[in-house]
PDB file of C-alpha atoms in Angstrom:
ATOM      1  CA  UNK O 305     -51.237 214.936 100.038  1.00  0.00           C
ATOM      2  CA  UNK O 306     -51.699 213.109  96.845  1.00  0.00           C
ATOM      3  CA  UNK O 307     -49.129 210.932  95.172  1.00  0.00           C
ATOM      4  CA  UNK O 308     -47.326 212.351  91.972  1.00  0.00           C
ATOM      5  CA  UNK O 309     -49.039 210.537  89.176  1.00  0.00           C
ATOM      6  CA  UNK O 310     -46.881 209.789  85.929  1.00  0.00           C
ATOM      7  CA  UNK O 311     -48.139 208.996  82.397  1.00  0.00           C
ATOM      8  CA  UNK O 312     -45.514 206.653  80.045  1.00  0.00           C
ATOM      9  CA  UNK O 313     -46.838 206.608  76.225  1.00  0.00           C
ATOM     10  CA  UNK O 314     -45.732 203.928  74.479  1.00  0.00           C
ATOM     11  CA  UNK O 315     -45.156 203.692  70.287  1.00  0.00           C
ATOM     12  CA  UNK O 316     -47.699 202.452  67.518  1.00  0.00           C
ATOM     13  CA  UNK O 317     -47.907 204.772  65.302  1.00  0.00           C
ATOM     14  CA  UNK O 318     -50.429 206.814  63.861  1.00  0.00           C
ATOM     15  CA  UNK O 319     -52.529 204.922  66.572  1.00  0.00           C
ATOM     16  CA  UNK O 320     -50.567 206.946  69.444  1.00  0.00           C
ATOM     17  CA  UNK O 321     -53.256 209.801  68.465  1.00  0.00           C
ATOM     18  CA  UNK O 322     -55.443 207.934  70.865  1.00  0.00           C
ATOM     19  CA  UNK O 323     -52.562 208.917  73.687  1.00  0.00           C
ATOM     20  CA  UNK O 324     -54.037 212.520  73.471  1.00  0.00           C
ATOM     21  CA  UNK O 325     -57.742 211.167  73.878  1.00  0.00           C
ATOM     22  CA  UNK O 326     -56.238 209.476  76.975  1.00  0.00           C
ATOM     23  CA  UNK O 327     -55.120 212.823  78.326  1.00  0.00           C
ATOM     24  CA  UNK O 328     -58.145 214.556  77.188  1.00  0.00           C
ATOM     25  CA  UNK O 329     -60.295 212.161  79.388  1.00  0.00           C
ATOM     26  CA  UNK O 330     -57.841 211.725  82.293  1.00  0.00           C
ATOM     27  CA  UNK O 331     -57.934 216.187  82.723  1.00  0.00           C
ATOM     28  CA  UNK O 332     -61.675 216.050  82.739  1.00  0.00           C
ATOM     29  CA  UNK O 333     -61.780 213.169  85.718  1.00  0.00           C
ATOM     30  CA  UNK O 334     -59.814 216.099  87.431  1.00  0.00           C
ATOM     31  CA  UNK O 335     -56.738 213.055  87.715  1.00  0.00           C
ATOM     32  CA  UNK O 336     -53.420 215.297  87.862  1.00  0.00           C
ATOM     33  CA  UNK O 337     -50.329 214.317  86.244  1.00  0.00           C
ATOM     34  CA  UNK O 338     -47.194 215.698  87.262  1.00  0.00           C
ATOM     35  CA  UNK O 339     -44.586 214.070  84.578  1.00  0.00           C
ATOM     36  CA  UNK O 340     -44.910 212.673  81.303  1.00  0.00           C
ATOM     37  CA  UNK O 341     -42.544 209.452  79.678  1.00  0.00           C
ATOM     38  CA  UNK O 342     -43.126 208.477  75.747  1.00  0.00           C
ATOM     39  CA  UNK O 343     -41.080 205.992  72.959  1.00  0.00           C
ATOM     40  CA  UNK O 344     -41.634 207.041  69.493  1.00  0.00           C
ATOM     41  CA  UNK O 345     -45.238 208.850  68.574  1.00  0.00           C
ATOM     42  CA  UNK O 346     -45.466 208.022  72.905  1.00  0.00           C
ATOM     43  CA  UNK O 347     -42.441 210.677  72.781  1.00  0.00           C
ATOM     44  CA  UNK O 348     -44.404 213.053  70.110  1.00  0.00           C
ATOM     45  CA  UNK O 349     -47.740 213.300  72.013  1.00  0.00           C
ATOM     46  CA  UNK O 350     -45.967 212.971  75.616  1.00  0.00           C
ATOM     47  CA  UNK O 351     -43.894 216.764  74.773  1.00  0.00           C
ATOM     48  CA  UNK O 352     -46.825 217.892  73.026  1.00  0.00           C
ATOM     49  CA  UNK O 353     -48.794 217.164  76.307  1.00  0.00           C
ATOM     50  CA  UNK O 354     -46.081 218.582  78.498  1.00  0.00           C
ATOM     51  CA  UNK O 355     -45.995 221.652  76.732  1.00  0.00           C
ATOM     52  CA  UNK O 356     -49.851 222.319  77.326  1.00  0.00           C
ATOM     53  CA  UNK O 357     -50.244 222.098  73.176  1.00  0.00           C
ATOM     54  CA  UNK O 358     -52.944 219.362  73.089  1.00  0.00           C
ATOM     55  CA  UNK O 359     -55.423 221.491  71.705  1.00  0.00           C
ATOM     56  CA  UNK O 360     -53.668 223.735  69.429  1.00  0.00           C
ATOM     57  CA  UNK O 361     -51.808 220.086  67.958  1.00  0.00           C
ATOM     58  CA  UNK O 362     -55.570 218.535  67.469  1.00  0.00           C
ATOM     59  CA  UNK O 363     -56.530 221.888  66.023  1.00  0.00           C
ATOM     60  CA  UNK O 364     -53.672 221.689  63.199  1.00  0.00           C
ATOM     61  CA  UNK O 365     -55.335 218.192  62.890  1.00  0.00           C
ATOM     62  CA  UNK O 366     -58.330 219.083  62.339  1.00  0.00           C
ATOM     63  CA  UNK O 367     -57.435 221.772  59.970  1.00  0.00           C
ATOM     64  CA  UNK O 368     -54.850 220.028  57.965  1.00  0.00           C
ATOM     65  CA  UNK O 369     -55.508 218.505  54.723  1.00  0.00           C
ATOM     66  CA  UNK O 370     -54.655 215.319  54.844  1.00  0.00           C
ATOM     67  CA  UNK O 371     -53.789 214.916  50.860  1.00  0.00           C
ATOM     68  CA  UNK O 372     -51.084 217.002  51.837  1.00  0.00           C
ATOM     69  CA  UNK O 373     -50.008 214.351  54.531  1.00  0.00           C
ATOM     70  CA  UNK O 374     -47.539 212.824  52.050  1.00  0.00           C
ATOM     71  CA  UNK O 375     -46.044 215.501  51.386  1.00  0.00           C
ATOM     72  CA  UNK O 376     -45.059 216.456  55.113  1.00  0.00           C
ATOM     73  CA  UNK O 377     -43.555 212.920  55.444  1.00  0.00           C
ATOM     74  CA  UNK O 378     -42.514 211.733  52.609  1.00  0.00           C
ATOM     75  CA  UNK O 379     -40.035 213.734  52.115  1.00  0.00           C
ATOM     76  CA  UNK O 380     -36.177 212.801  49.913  1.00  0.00           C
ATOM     77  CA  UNK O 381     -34.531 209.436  50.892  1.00  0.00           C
ATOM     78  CA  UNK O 382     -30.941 209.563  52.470  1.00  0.00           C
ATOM     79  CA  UNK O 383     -28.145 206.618  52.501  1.00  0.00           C
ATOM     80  CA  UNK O 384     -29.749 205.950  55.787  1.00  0.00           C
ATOM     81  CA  UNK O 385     -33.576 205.774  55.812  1.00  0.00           C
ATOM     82  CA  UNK O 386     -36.560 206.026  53.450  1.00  0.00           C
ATOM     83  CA  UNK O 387     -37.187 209.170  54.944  1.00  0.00           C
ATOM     84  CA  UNK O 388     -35.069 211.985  56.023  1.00  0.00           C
ATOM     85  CA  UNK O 389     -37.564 213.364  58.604  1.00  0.00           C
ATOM     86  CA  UNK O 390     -36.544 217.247  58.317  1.00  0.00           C
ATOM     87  CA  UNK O 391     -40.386 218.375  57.166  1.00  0.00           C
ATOM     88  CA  UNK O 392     -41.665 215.978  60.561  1.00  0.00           C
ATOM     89  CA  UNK O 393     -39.165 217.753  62.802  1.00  0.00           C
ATOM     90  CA  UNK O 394     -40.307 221.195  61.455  1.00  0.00           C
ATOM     91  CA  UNK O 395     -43.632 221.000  61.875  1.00  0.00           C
ATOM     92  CA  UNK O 396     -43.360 219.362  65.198  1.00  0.00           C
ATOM     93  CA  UNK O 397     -41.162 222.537  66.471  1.00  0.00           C
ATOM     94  CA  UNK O 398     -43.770 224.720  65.180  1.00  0.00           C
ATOM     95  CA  UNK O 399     -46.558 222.189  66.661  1.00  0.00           C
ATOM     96  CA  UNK O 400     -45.154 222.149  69.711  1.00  0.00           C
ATOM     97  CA  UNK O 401     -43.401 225.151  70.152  1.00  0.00           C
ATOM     98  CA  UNK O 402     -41.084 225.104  72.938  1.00  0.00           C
ATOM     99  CA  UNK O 403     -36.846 224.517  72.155  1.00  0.00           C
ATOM    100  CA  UNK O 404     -35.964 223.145  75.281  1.00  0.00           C
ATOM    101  CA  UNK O 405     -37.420 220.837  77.928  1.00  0.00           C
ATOM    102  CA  UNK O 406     -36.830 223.005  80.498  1.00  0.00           C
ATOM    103  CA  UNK O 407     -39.682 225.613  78.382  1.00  0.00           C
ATOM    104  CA  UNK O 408     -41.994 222.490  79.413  1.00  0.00           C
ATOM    105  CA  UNK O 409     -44.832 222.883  82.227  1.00  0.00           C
ATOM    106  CA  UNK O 410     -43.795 219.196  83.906  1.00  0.00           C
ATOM    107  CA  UNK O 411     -40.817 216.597  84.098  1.00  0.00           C
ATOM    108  CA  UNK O 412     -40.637 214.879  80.544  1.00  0.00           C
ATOM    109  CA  UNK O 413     -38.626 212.067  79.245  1.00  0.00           C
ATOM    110  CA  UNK O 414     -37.923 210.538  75.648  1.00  0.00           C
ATOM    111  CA  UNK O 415     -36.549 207.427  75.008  1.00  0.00           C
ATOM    112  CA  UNK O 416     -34.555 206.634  72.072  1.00  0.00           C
ATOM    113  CA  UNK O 417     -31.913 203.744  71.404  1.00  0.00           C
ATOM    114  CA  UNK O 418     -28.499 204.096  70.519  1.00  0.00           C
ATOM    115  CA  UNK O 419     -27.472 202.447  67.185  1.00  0.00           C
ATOM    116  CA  UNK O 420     -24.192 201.256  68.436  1.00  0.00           C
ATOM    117  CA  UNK O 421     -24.828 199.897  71.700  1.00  0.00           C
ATOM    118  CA  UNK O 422     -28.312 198.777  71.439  1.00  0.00           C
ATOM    119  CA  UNK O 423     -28.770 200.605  75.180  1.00  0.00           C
ATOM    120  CA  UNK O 424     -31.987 202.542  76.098  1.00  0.00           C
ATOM    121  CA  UNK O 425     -31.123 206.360  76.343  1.00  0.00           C
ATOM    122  CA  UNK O 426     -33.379 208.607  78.199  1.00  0.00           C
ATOM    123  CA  UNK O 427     -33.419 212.153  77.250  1.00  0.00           C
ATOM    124  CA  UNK O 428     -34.634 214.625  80.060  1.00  0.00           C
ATOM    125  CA  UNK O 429     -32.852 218.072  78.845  1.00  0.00           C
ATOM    126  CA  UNK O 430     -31.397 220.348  76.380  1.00  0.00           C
ATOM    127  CA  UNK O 431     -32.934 220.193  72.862  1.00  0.00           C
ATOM    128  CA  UNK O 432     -36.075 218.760  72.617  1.00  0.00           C
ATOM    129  CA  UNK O 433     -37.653 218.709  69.450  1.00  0.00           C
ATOM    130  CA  UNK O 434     -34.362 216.369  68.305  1.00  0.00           C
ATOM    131  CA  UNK O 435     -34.460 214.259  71.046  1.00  0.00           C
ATOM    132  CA  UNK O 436     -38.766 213.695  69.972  1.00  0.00           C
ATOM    133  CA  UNK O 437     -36.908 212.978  66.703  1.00  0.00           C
ATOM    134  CA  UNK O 438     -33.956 210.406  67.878  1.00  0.00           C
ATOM    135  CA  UNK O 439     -37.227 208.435  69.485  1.00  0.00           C
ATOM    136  CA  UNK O 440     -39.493 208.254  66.702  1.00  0.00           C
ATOM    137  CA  UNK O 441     -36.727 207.169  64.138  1.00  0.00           C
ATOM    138  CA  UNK O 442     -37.905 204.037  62.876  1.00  0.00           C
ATOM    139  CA  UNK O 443     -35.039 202.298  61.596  1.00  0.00           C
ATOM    140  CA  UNK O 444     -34.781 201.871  57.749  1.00  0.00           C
ATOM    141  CA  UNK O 445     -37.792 204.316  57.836  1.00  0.00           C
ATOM    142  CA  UNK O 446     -36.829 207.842  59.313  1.00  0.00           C
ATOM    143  CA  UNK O 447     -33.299 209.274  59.796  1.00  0.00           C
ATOM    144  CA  UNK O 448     -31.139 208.381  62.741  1.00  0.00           C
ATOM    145  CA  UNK O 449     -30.219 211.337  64.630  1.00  0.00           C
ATOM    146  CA  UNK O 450     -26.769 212.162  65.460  1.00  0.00           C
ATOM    147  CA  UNK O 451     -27.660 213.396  69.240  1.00  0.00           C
ATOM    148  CA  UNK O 452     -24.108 214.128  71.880  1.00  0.00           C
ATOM    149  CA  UNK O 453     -22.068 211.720  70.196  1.00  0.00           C
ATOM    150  CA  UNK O 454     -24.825 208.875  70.230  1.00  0.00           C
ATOM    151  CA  UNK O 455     -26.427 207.612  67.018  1.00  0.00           C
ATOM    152  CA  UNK O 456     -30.259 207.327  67.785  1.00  0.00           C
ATOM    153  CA  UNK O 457     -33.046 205.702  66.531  1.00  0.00           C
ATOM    154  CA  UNK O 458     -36.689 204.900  67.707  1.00  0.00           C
ATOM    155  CA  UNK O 459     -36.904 203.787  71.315  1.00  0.00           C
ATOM    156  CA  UNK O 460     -39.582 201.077  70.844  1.00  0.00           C
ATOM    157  CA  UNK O 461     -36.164 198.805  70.164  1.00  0.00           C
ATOM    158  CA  UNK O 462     -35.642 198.417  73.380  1.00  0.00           C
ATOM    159  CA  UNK O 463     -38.584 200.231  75.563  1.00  0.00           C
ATOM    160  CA  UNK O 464     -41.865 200.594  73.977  1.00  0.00           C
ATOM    161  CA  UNK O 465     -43.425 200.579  77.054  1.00  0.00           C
ATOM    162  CA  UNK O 466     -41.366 203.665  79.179  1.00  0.00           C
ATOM    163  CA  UNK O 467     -42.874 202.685  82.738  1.00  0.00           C
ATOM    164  CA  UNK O 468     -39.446 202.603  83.964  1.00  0.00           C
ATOM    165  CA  UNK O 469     -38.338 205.952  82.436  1.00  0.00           C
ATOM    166  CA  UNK O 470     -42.140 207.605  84.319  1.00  0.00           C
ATOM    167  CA  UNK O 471     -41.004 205.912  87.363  1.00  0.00           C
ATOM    168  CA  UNK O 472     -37.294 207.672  86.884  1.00  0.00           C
ATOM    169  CA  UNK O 473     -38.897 211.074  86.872  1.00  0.00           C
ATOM    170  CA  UNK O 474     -40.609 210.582  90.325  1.00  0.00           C
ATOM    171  CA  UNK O 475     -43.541 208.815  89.343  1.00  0.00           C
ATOM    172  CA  UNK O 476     -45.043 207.109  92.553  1.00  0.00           C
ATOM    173  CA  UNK O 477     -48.237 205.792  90.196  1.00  0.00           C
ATOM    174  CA  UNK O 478     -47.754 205.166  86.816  1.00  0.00           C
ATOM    175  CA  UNK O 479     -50.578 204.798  84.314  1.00  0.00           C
ATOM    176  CA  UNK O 480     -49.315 203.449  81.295  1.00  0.00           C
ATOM    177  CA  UNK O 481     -50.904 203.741  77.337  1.00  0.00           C
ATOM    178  CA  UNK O 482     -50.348 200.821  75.145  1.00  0.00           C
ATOM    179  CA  UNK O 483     -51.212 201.385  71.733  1.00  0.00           C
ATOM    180  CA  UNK O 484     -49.260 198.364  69.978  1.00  0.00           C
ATOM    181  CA  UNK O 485     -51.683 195.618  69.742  1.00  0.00           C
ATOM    182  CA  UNK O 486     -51.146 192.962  67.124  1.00  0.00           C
ATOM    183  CA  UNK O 487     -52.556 194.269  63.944  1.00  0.00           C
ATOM    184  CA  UNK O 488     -56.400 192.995  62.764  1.00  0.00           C
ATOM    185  CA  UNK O 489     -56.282 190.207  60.201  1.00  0.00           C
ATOM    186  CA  UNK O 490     -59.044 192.033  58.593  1.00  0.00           C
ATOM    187  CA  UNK O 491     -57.285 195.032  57.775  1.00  0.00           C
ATOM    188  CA  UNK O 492     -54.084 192.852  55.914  1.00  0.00           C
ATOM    189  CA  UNK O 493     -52.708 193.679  52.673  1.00  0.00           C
ATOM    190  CA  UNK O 494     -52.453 190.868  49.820  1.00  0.00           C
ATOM    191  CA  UNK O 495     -49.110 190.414  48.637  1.00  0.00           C
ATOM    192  CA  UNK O 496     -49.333 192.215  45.217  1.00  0.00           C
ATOM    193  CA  UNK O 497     -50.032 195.626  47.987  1.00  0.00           C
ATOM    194  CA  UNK O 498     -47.067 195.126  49.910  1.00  0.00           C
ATOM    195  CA  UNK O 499     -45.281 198.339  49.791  1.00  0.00           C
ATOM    196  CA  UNK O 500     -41.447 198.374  51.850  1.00  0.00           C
ATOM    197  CA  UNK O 501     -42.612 200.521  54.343  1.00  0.00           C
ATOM    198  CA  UNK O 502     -46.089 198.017  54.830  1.00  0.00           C
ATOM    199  CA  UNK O 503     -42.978 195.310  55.240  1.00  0.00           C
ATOM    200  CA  UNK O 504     -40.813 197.457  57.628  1.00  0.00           C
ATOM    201  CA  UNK O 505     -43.992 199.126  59.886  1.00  0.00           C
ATOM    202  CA  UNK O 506     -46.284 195.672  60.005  1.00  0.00           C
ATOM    203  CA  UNK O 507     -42.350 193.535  61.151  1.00  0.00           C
ATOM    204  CA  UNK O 508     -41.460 196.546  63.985  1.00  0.00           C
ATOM    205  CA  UNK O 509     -45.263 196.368  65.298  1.00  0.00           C
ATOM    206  CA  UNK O 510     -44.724 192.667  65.595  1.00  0.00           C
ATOM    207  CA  UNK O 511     -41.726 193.262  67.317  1.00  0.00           C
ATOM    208  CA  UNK O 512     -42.899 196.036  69.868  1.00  0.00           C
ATOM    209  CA  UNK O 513     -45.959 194.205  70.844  1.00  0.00           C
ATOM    210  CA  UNK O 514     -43.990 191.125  72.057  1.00  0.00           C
ATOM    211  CA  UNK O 515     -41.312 193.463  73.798  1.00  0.00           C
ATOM    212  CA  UNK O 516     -44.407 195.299  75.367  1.00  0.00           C
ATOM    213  CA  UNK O 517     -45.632 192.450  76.732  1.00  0.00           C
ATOM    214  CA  UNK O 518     -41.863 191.224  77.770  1.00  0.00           C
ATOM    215  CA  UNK O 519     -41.565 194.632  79.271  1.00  0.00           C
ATOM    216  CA  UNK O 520     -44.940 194.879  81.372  1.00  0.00           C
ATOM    217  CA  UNK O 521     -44.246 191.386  83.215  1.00  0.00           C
ATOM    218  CA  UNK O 522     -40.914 193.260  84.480  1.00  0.00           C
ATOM    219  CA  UNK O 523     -42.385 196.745  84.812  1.00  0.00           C
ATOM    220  CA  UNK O 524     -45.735 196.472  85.916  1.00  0.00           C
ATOM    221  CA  UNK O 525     -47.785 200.179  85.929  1.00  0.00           C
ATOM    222  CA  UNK O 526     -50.944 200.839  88.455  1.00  0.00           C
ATOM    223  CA  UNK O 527     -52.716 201.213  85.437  1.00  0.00           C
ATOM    224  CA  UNK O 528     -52.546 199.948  82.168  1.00  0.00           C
ATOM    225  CA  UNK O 529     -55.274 201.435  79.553  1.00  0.00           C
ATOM    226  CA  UNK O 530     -55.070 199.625  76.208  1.00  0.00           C
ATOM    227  CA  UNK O 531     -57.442 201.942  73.666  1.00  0.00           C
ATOM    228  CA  UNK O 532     -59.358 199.570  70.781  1.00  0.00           C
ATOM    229  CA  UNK O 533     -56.824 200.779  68.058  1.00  0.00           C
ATOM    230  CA  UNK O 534     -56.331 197.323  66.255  1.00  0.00           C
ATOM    231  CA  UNK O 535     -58.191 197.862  63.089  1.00  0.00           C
ATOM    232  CA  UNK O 536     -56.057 201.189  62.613  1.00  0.00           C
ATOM    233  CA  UNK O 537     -52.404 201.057  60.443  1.00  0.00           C
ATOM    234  CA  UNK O 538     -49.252 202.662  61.591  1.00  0.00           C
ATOM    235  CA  UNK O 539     -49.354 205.354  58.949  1.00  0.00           C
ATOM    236  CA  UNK O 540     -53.416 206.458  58.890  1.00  0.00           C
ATOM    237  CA  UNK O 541     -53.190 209.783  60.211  1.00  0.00           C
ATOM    238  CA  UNK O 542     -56.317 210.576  58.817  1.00  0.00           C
ATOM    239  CA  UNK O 543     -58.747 208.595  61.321  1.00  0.00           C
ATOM    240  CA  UNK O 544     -57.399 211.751  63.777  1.00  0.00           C
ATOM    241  CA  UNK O 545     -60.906 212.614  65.176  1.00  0.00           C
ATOM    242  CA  UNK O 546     -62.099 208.441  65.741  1.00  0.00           C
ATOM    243  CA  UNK O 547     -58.717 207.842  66.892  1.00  0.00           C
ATOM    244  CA  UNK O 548     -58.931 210.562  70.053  1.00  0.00           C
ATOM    245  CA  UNK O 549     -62.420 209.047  71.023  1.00  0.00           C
ATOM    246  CA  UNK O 550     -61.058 205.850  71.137  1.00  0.00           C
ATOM    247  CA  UNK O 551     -58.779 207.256  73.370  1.00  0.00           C
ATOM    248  CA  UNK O 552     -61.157 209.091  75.361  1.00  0.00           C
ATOM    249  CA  UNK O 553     -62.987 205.889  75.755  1.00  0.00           C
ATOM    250  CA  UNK O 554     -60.584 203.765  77.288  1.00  0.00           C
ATOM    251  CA  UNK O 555     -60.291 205.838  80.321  1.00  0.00           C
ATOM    252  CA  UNK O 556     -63.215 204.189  82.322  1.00  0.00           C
ATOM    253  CA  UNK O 557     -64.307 204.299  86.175  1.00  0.00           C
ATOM    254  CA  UNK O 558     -62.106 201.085  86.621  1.00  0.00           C
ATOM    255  CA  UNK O 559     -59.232 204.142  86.226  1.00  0.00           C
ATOM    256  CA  UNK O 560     -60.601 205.939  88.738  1.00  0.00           C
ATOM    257  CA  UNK O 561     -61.287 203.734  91.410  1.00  0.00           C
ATOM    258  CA  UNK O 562     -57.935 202.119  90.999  1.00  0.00           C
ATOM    259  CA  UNK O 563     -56.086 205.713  91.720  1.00  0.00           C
ATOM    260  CA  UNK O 564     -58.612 206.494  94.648  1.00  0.00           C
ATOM    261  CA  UNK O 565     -57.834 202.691  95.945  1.00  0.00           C
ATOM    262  CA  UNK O 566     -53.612 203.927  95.744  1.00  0.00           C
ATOM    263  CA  UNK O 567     -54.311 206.994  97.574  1.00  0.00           C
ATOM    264  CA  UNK O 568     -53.900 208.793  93.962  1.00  0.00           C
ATOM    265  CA  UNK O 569     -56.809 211.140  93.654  1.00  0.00           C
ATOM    266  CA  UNK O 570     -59.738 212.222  95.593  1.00  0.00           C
TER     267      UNK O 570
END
């Protein structure tokens, strides 16, 4: 009998597009996974894997134009955020298309962080689509969500990495997707292009990819893929096809051999 293999998705972005290449590649190795963990876009890709909508989310992709990307995200400003976030959370409902996560097909977790206790809260049931929300709320950026009494925002505060939250859901393996790296040189703004958000997405990166690495010496996973997705900027949704492949290319026969070593897979 084969041990229950769980994927945890961790934040970065538009980069976390690569998380579905991941999947993509992992399905077509015949590796099963039974339960599904993400932070932030981890938590957007992870429900939209557990509710079997990978290819009808790369299709809208695909389709999508993205001059009209602006207009999906940046939408009014509130007393709270940039960005209110009501046009994301639509389309993600309608994107991923299932209210609760009992509708899902496996176990999934989100994991957000509540505003007034700084503690790591793990959403496993009732409404989903706001508790996808409450974990990709970058603070200052999107919205906090108001979610049973808890104010949430993005869980990449306090677990960008959700190995612990995979392993909570029954996870006996764990392969985890980090797609947080420090950002390329190369691809830095000069101060006169600074925008607020450049300022609040480059300074959260920062901070996720030192709590990543904080996180992994604690909560080591059997397998830790780490797609090339340096050279690519929190908000570039546009790279969507380059970004899967990348994806799809970091799932290689070292992957494979390490699950057959664990008794994983055949």
């Amino acid at each position: 009998m084969s041990m229950k293999i769980g994927l945890a998705l961790g934040g970065g972005g538009a980069r976390g597009i690569a998380h579905l290449g991941v999947w993509q590649r992992l399905q077509e190795l015949g590796i099963p996974i039974h339960c599904v963990a993400g932070t932030s876009i981890g938590a957007i890709a992870g429900a939209i894997i557990a509710a079997g909508r990978v290819d009808e989310a790369l299709a809208w992709c695909a389709a999508s134009s993205w001059k009209k990307l602006p207009g999906l995200i940046f939408d009014r400003p509130t007393t709270k955020a940039l960005l209110a976030g009501r046009r994301v959370e639509e389309k993600l409902r309608e994107i991923i298309s299932a209210e609760t996560f009992a509708d899902l097909l496996m176990p999934y977790a989100a994991v957000a962080t509540d505003l007034n206790t700084g503690e790591a809260v793990v959403m496993q049931e009732g409404d989903l689509i706001s508790a996808v929300r409450a974990s990709m709320s970058i603070p200052g950026v999107f919205s906090p969500i108001e979610r049973d009494g808890r104010v949430l925002v993005d869980g990449g505060l306090v677990n960008p990495l959700p190995v612990s939250a995979c392993r909570a859901l029954g996870a006996e393996v764990i392969i985890a997707v980090d797609v947080n790296p420090l950002g390329d040189p190369a691809a830095a703004k000069p101060f006169e292009k600074l925008h607020i958000t450049d300022v609040l997405l480059k300074s959260f990166g920062i901070f996720n990819y030192e709590l990543t690495r904080r996180e992994l010496a604690v909560n080591k996973p059997d397998v830790l893929i780490r797609p090339d997705v340096g050279q690519v900027v929190a908000l570039d949704f546009r790279r969507v096809g380059p970004l899967v492949e990348i994806g799809r290319q970091a799932v290689d026969e070292k992957v494979v051999e390490t699950l057959k070593a664990k008794g994983a897979c055949k």
